[in-house]
Amino acid sequence: MTDKMLPTSPTKGGSPDPWHGLRSLTRARIGLGRSGNAQRSTDVLAFQAAHAQARDAVHAPLDIDTMQAQLKDEPYLIVHSRAPDRPTYLRRPDLGRRLDAESLSGLKKGNWDAVFVAADGLSSVATTEGAVALYHAMKERLKDWSIAPLVIAKEGRVAIGDEIAAAMGASIVVMMIGERPGLSVANSMGAYLTYAPRVGCPDSARNCLSNIHPHGLNTAVAADKLAWLMREARQRKLTGVDLKDDAPGSTLLEQAPPALDKDTRA
């Protein structure tokens, strides 16, 4: 990699900064400067802000009002796990994998090809920002499928989708869930695909698309890959380790990621 490929930027003293071009390609903290024996205040403050965003993503409740506004007049359902509140949910992952009795009794069985479930997981911010957009993109790509109304699951883990799908009679469930935030991305969402879901379904029976966020896998690319996987799953009647992601490459993957502002990068 040469300087012609990666532009440099003059430092305050006038010397070129060889890290400038590399910083535009990653959200990782590389080539940080220093002031004497300490890091620069701007870098320390940026780290503290990223840490605060990650904590907020974990502890904040799912923004149901925002998701309702995104859905407009579309039908949807709201269910709740057996975890009564956020602190309990974080301490007891097992409670987040099952529906509470009231939610389970309110689900009606149908004849659905697939049901999409949006759960907060460990980043409610990611789900609030990305789940409805991905749901809409999938409905556009699967117009010949019978898609159940979106189910919004509060205090939910991945496995809660199995019970939801089984109760609703859906052949496939797609769990759209906030991923554990890091110090570079706090709004990353994952999509877990399971064929013939049931309570107690092992993780080896699922396919996962991760890092769905503006600086990672964007909604259009994620929807293309997920639609291919879903069609393969329905045809082959399986998901998980036996279903390999051999989806054709998307030209959208060749697009450069958004440029990172050196003063606001996480």
mmCIF file of C-alpha atoms in Angstrom:
data_model
loop_
_atom_site.group_PDB
_atom_site.id
_atom_site.type_symbol
_atom_site.label_atom_id
_atom_site.label_comp_id
_atom_site.label_asym_id
_atom_site.label_seq_id
_atom_site.Cartn_x
_atom_site.Cartn_y
_atom_site.Cartn_z
ATOM 1 C CA MET A 1 0.000 0.000 0.000
ATOM 2 C CA THR A 2 1.563 3.277 -1.100
ATOM 3 C CA ASP A 3 1.096 6.937 -0.333
ATOM 4 C CA LYS A 4 -0.518 7.315 -3.750
ATOM 5 C CA MET A 5 -3.295 4.967 -2.619
ATOM 6 C CA LEU A 6 -3.737 6.509 0.822
ATOM 7 C CA PRO A 7 -3.620 10.317 0.979
ATOM 8 C CA THR A 8 -1.722 11.892 3.803
ATOM 9 C CA SER A 9 -2.653 14.970 5.752
ATOM 10 C CA PRO A 10 -0.169 17.497 7.116
ATOM 11 C CA THR A 11 0.187 17.588 10.871
ATOM 12 C CA LYS A 12 0.293 20.765 12.836
ATOM 13 C CA GLY A 13 4.040 20.906 12.366
ATOM 14 C CA GLY A 14 3.764 20.528 8.613
ATOM 15 C CA SER A 15 4.954 16.901 8.353
ATOM 16 C CA PRO A 16 2.687 14.421 6.554
ATOM 17 C CA ASP A 17 0.649 12.101 8.770
ATOM 18 C CA PRO A 18 0.991 8.531 7.389
ATOM 19 C CA TRP A 19 -2.015 7.348 9.431
ATOM 20 C CA HIS A 20 -4.497 9.772 7.877
ATOM 21 C CA GLY A 21 -5.411 7.556 4.934
ATOM 22 C CA LEU A 22 -5.690 4.420 7.043
ATOM 23 C CA ARG A 23 -8.061 6.101 9.497
ATOM 24 C CA SER A 24 -10.479 6.749 6.631
ATOM 25 C CA LEU A 25 -10.783 2.978 6.089
ATOM 26 C CA THR A 26 -11.576 1.795 9.607
ATOM 27 C CA ARG A 27 -13.433 2.741 12.766
ATOM 28 C CA ALA A 28 -10.665 1.212 14.855
ATOM 29 C CA ARG A 29 -8.498 3.553 16.910
ATOM 30 C CA ILE A 30 -5.189 3.484 15.094
ATOM 31 C CA GLY A 31 -2.238 5.842 15.077
ATOM 32 C CA LEU A 32 -3.479 7.891 18.023
ATOM 33 C CA GLY A 33 -1.387 10.886 18.839
ATOM 34 C CA ARG A 34 -0.133 11.922 22.229
ATOM 35 C CA SER A 35 0.623 15.002 24.239
ATOM 36 C CA GLY A 36 3.774 14.354 26.212
ATOM 37 C CA ASN A 37 3.333 10.971 27.891
ATOM 38 C CA ALA A 38 -0.464 11.018 27.692
ATOM 39 C CA GLN A 39 -3.068 10.569 24.983
ATOM 40 C CA ARG A 40 -4.581 13.676 23.455
ATOM 41 C CA SER A 41 -7.686 15.015 25.142
ATOM 42 C CA THR A 42 -9.741 14.657 21.952
ATOM 43 C CA ASP A 43 -8.972 10.922 21.760
ATOM 44 C CA VAL A 44 -9.698 10.366 25.454
ATOM 45 C CA LEU A 45 -13.019 12.183 25.184
ATOM 46 C CA ALA A 46 -13.944 10.225 22.039
ATOM 47 C CA PHE A 47 -13.244 6.958 23.875
ATOM 48 C CA GLN A 48 -15.369 8.019 26.837
ATOM 49 C CA ALA A 49 -18.213 9.018 24.511
ATOM 50 C CA ALA A 50 -18.066 5.637 22.747
ATOM 51 C CA HIS A 51 -18.127 3.848 26.094
ATOM 52 C CA ALA A 52 -21.183 5.860 27.145
ATOM 53 C CA GLN A 53 -22.952 5.052 23.864
ATOM 54 C CA ALA A 54 -22.283 1.334 24.359
ATOM 55 C CA ARG A 55 -23.673 1.421 27.917
ATOM 56 C CA ASP A 56 -26.743 3.352 26.802
ATOM 57 C CA ALA A 57 -27.380 0.851 23.988
ATOM 58 C CA VAL A 58 -27.432 -2.022 26.496
ATOM 59 C CA HIS A 59 -29.570 -0.382 29.173
ATOM 60 C CA ALA A 60 -32.000 1.732 27.136
ATOM 61 C CA PRO A 61 -35.480 0.271 26.548
ATOM 62 C CA LEU A 62 -36.713 -0.479 23.050
ATOM 63 C CA ASP A 63 -38.227 2.653 21.487
ATOM 64 C CA ILE A 64 -41.633 1.269 20.565
ATOM 65 C CA ASP A 65 -43.028 4.683 19.579
ATOM 66 C CA THR A 66 -40.334 5.198 16.942
ATOM 67 C CA MET A 67 -40.902 1.731 15.510
ATOM 68 C CA GLN A 68 -44.653 2.284 15.397
ATOM 69 C CA ALA A 69 -44.092 5.506 13.461
ATOM 70 C CA GLN A 70 -41.885 3.639 10.971
ATOM 71 C CA LEU A 71 -44.593 0.988 10.490
ATOM 72 C CA LYS A 72 -47.297 3.621 9.957
ATOM 73 C CA ASP A 73 -50.581 1.744 9.382
ATOM 74 C CA GLU A 74 -49.079 -1.740 9.001
ATOM 75 C CA PRO A 75 -50.252 -4.458 11.411
ATOM 76 C CA TYR A 76 -47.838 -5.575 14.104
ATOM 77 C CA LEU A 77 -47.807 -7.371 17.432
ATOM 78 C CA ILE A 78 -46.035 -6.557 20.699
ATOM 79 C CA VAL A 79 -45.013 -9.370 23.027
ATOM 80 C CA HIS A 80 -42.869 -9.609 26.154
ATOM 81 C CA SER A 81 -40.442 -12.200 27.435
ATOM 82 C CA ARG A 82 -40.556 -13.702 30.913
ATOM 83 C CA ALA A 83 -38.036 -11.093 32.081
ATOM 84 C CA PRO A 84 -40.171 -8.476 33.871
ATOM 85 C CA ASP A 85 -37.693 -5.607 33.454
ATOM 86 C CA ARG A 86 -34.345 -4.668 31.925
ATOM 87 C CA PRO A 87 -32.127 -5.400 34.950
ATOM 88 C CA THR A 88 -33.620 -8.878 35.281
ATOM 89 C CA TYR A 89 -33.246 -9.458 31.547
ATOM 90 C CA LEU A 90 -29.531 -8.652 31.695
ATOM 91 C CA ARG A 91 -28.959 -10.934 34.696
ATOM 92 C CA ARG A 92 -31.164 -13.815 33.506
ATOM 93 C CA PRO A 93 -30.652 -14.604 29.799
ATOM 94 C CA ASP A 94 -32.876 -17.686 30.148
ATOM 95 C CA LEU A 95 -35.935 -15.547 30.893
ATOM 96 C CA GLY A 96 -35.405 -13.587 27.695
ATOM 97 C CA ARG A 97 -35.679 -16.762 25.606
ATOM 98 C CA ARG A 98 -39.312 -17.524 26.483
ATOM 99 C CA LEU A 99 -42.577 -15.601 26.183
ATOM 100 C CA ASP A 100 -44.618 -14.663 29.200
ATOM 101 C CA ALA A 101 -47.985 -16.395 29.531
ATOM 102 C CA GLU A 102 -50.077 -13.411 28.418
ATOM 103 C CA SER A 103 -48.041 -12.886 25.237
ATOM 104 C CA LEU A 104 -48.121 -16.571 24.333
ATOM 105 C CA SER A 105 -51.872 -16.815 24.757
ATOM 106 C CA GLY A 106 -52.374 -13.782 22.508
ATOM 107 C CA LEU A 107 -50.611 -15.267 19.474
ATOM 108 C CA LYS A 108 -52.930 -16.831 16.884
ATOM 109 C CA LYS A 109 -51.830 -19.719 14.685
ATOM 110 C CA GLY A 110 -51.888 -19.148 10.933
ATOM 111 C CA ASN A 111 -50.299 -20.525 7.790
ATOM 112 C CA TRP A 112 -47.303 -18.250 7.391
ATOM 113 C CA ASP A 113 -44.186 -18.856 5.316
ATOM 114 C CA ALA A 114 -42.182 -16.619 7.638
ATOM 115 C CA VAL A 115 -42.425 -14.342 10.625
ATOM 116 C CA PHE A 116 -40.012 -11.510 11.385
ATOM 117 C CA VAL A 117 -39.369 -10.709 15.034
ATOM 118 C CA ALA A 118 -37.630 -7.533 16.244
ATOM 119 C CA ALA A 119 -36.094 -7.818 19.710
ATOM 120 C CA ASP A 120 -33.930 -5.431 21.674
ATOM 121 C CA GLY A 121 -31.181 -7.923 22.525
ATOM 122 C CA LEU A 122 -28.116 -6.095 23.825
ATOM 123 C CA SER A 123 -28.565 -2.962 21.724
ATOM 124 C CA SER A 124 -32.074 -1.572 21.644
ATOM 125 C CA VAL A 125 -30.688 1.327 19.597
ATOM 126 C CA ALA A 126 -29.737 -1.027 16.755
ATOM 127 C CA THR A 127 -33.171 -2.636 16.669
ATOM 128 C CA THR A 128 -34.984 0.683 16.830
ATOM 129 C CA GLU A 129 -32.921 2.071 13.946
ATOM 130 C CA GLY A 130 -32.663 -0.958 11.688
ATOM 131 C CA ALA A 131 -35.327 -3.613 12.225
ATOM 132 C CA VAL A 132 -38.305 -2.015 10.495
ATOM 133 C CA ALA A 133 -36.183 -0.956 7.516
ATOM 134 C CA LEU A 134 -34.938 -4.533 7.068
ATOM 135 C CA TYR A 135 -38.480 -5.902 7.480
ATOM 136 C CA HIS A 136 -39.730 -3.601 4.708
ATOM 137 C CA ALA A 137 -36.808 -4.553 2.463
ATOM 138 C CA MET A 138 -37.560 -8.240 2.973
ATOM 139 C CA LYS A 139 -41.252 -7.828 2.136
ATOM 140 C CA GLU A 140 -40.211 -6.221 -1.156
ATOM 141 C CA ARG A 141 -37.917 -9.152 -1.963
ATOM 142 C CA LEU A 142 -40.356 -11.867 -0.883
ATOM 143 C CA LYS A 143 -43.612 -10.675 -2.427
ATOM 144 C CA ASP A 144 -44.608 -14.248 -3.244
ATOM 145 C CA TRP A 145 -44.310 -15.313 0.424
ATOM 146 C CA SER A 146 -46.956 -15.202 3.112
ATOM 147 C CA ILE A 147 -45.326 -12.920 5.686
ATOM 148 C CA ALA A 148 -46.856 -12.584 9.151
ATOM 149 C CA PRO A 149 -47.227 -9.170 10.793
ATOM 150 C CA LEU A 150 -44.040 -7.949 12.415
ATOM 151 C CA VAL A 151 -43.670 -9.082 16.017
ATOM 152 C CA ILE A 152 -41.871 -6.707 18.396
ATOM 153 C CA ALA A 153 -40.478 -8.616 21.375
ATOM 154 C CA LYS A 154 -39.509 -6.650 24.473
ATOM 155 C CA GLU A 155 -36.615 -7.958 26.586
ATOM 156 C CA GLY A 156 -36.074 -10.732 24.042
ATOM 157 C CA ARG A 157 -33.135 -13.016 23.198
ATOM 158 C CA VAL A 158 -32.631 -14.908 19.933
ATOM 159 C CA ALA A 159 -34.450 -18.070 21.030
ATOM 160 C CA ILE A 160 -37.685 -16.244 21.812
ATOM 161 C CA GLY A 161 -38.357 -16.234 18.076
ATOM 162 C CA ASP A 162 -38.657 -20.029 18.065
ATOM 163 C CA GLU A 163 -41.591 -19.972 20.461
ATOM 164 C CA ILE A 164 -43.224 -17.081 18.604
ATOM 165 C CA ALA A 165 -42.964 -18.834 15.235
ATOM 166 C CA ALA A 166 -44.216 -22.149 16.614
ATOM 167 C CA ALA A 167 -47.232 -20.450 18.204
ATOM 168 C CA MET A 168 -48.031 -18.567 14.978
ATOM 169 C CA GLY A 169 -47.513 -21.541 12.657
ATOM 170 C CA ALA A 170 -44.634 -19.980 10.692
ATOM 171 C CA SER A 171 -42.232 -22.250 8.802
ATOM 172 C CA ILE A 172 -39.323 -19.811 9.134
ATOM 173 C CA VAL A 173 -38.445 -17.188 11.719
ATOM 174 C CA VAL A 174 -36.049 -14.285 11.261
ATOM 175 C CA MET A 175 -34.879 -12.720 14.521
ATOM 176 C CA MET A 176 -33.685 -9.146 14.082
ATOM 177 C CA ILE A 177 -31.843 -8.331 17.284
ATOM 178 C CA GLY A 178 -29.387 -5.793 18.647
ATOM 179 C CA GLU A 179 -25.861 -7.161 18.966
ATOM 180 C CA ARG A 180 -23.553 -6.611 21.909
ATOM 181 C CA PRO A 181 -22.123 -3.093 21.375
ATOM 182 C CA GLY A 182 -18.413 -2.431 21.145
ATOM 183 C CA LEU A 183 -16.376 0.738 21.398
ATOM 184 C CA SER A 184 -16.549 1.411 17.673
ATOM 185 C CA VAL A 185 -20.172 0.443 16.925
ATOM 186 C CA ALA A 186 -23.094 0.623 19.357
ATOM 187 C CA ASN A 187 -25.911 0.186 16.827
ATOM 188 C CA SER A 188 -25.099 -3.128 15.125
ATOM 189 C CA MET A 189 -27.976 -5.519 14.447
ATOM 190 C CA GLY A 190 -27.933 -9.241 13.678
ATOM 191 C CA ALA A 191 -30.486 -11.339 11.769
ATOM 192 C CA TYR A 192 -30.883 -15.001 12.780
ATOM 193 C CA LEU A 193 -32.677 -17.324 10.354
ATOM 194 C CA THR A 194 -34.210 -20.619 11.536
ATOM 195 C CA TYR A 195 -36.223 -23.185 9.557
ATOM 196 C CA ALA A 196 -38.873 -25.249 11.396
ATOM 197 C CA PRO A 197 -38.300 -23.366 14.676
ATOM 198 C CA ARG A 198 -39.265 -24.963 17.975
ATOM 199 C CA VAL A 199 -38.612 -24.355 21.648
ATOM 200 C CA GLY A 200 -35.196 -25.792 22.449
ATOM 201 C CA CYS A 201 -33.874 -25.367 18.907
ATOM 202 C CA PRO A 202 -30.028 -25.410 19.000
ATOM 203 C CA ASP A 203 -27.967 -22.506 17.693
ATOM 204 C CA SER A 204 -26.374 -24.870 15.173
ATOM 205 C CA ALA A 205 -29.729 -24.862 13.348
ATOM 206 C CA ARG A 206 -29.541 -21.125 12.639
ATOM 207 C CA ASN A 207 -27.882 -18.899 10.044
ATOM 208 C CA CYS A 208 -26.748 -15.457 11.105
ATOM 209 C CA LEU A 209 -26.045 -12.194 9.322
ATOM 210 C CA SER A 210 -24.235 -9.827 11.671
ATOM 211 C CA ASN A 211 -22.896 -6.263 11.637
ATOM 212 C CA ILE A 212 -25.959 -4.751 9.988
ATOM 213 C CA HIS A 213 -25.458 -1.020 10.477
ATOM 214 C CA PRO A 214 -24.577 2.068 8.381
ATOM 215 C CA HIS A 215 -20.804 1.496 8.614
ATOM 216 C CA GLY A 216 -21.017 -2.273 8.127
ATOM 217 C CA LEU A 217 -23.496 -4.408 6.179
ATOM 218 C CA ASN A 218 -26.103 -1.957 4.938
ATOM 219 C CA THR A 219 -29.801 -2.804 4.782
ATOM 220 C CA ALA A 220 -29.939 -3.446 1.021
ATOM 221 C CA VAL A 221 -27.003 -5.877 1.027
ATOM 222 C CA ALA A 222 -28.268 -7.630 4.165
ATOM 223 C CA ALA A 223 -31.726 -8.017 2.592
ATOM 224 C CA ASP A 224 -30.266 -9.488 -0.615
ATOM 225 C CA LYS A 225 -28.255 -12.071 1.323
ATOM 226 C CA LEU A 226 -31.102 -12.872 3.695
ATOM 227 C CA ALA A 227 -33.615 -13.323 0.858
ATOM 228 C CA TRP A 228 -31.256 -15.780 -0.860
ATOM 229 C CA LEU A 229 -30.818 -17.734 2.373
ATOM 230 C CA MET A 230 -34.550 -17.818 3.036
ATOM 231 C CA ARG A 231 -35.341 -19.165 -0.421
ATOM 232 C CA GLU A 232 -32.656 -21.810 -0.060
ATOM 233 C CA ALA A 233 -33.959 -22.713 3.398
ATOM 234 C CA ARG A 234 -37.505 -23.177 2.131
ATOM 235 C CA GLN A 235 -36.377 -25.242 -0.837
ATOM 236 C CA ARG A 236 -33.961 -27.447 1.129
ATOM 237 C CA LYS A 237 -36.017 -27.435 4.353
ATOM 238 C CA LEU A 238 -33.089 -26.634 6.606
ATOM 239 C CA THR A 239 -30.939 -23.900 8.070
ATOM 240 C CA GLY A 240 -27.791 -23.787 10.173
ATOM 241 C CA VAL A 241 -24.507 -25.586 9.614
ATOM 242 C CA ASP A 242 -25.942 -27.490 6.636
ATOM 243 C CA LEU A 243 -26.914 -24.311 4.773
ATOM 244 C CA LYS A 244 -23.825 -22.508 3.522
ATOM 245 C CA ASP A 245 -23.937 -18.863 2.509
ATOM 246 C CA ASP A 246 -23.067 -19.154 -1.183
ATOM 247 C CA ALA A 247 -25.189 -16.172 -2.153
ATOM 248 C CA PRO A 248 -24.024 -14.304 -5.258
ATOM 249 C CA GLY A 249 -21.932 -11.236 -4.482
ATOM 250 C CA SER A 250 -23.640 -7.871 -4.467
ATOM 251 C CA THR A 251 -22.266 -4.862 -6.283
ATOM 252 C CA LEU A 252 -23.313 -2.853 -3.251
ATOM 253 C CA LEU A 253 -20.509 -4.539 -1.318
ATOM 254 C CA GLU A 254 -18.002 -2.829 -3.597
ATOM 255 C CA GLN A 255 -19.133 0.609 -2.544
ATOM 256 C CA ALA A 256 -16.724 2.443 -0.263
ATOM 257 C CA PRO A 257 -17.912 2.880 3.343
ATOM 258 C CA PRO A 258 -18.866 6.376 4.485
ATOM 259 C CA ALA A 259 -15.859 8.552 5.180
ATOM 260 C CA LEU A 260 -15.036 8.959 8.846
ATOM 261 C CA ASP A 261 -14.623 12.408 10.282
ATOM 262 C CA LYS A 262 -11.471 12.443 12.346
ATOM 263 C CA ASP A 263 -13.144 14.495 15.089
ATOM 264 C CA THR A 264 -16.236 12.294 15.461
ATOM 265 C CA ARG A 265 -15.060 8.758 14.732
ATOM 266 C CA ALA A 266 -15.908 6.302 17.494
#
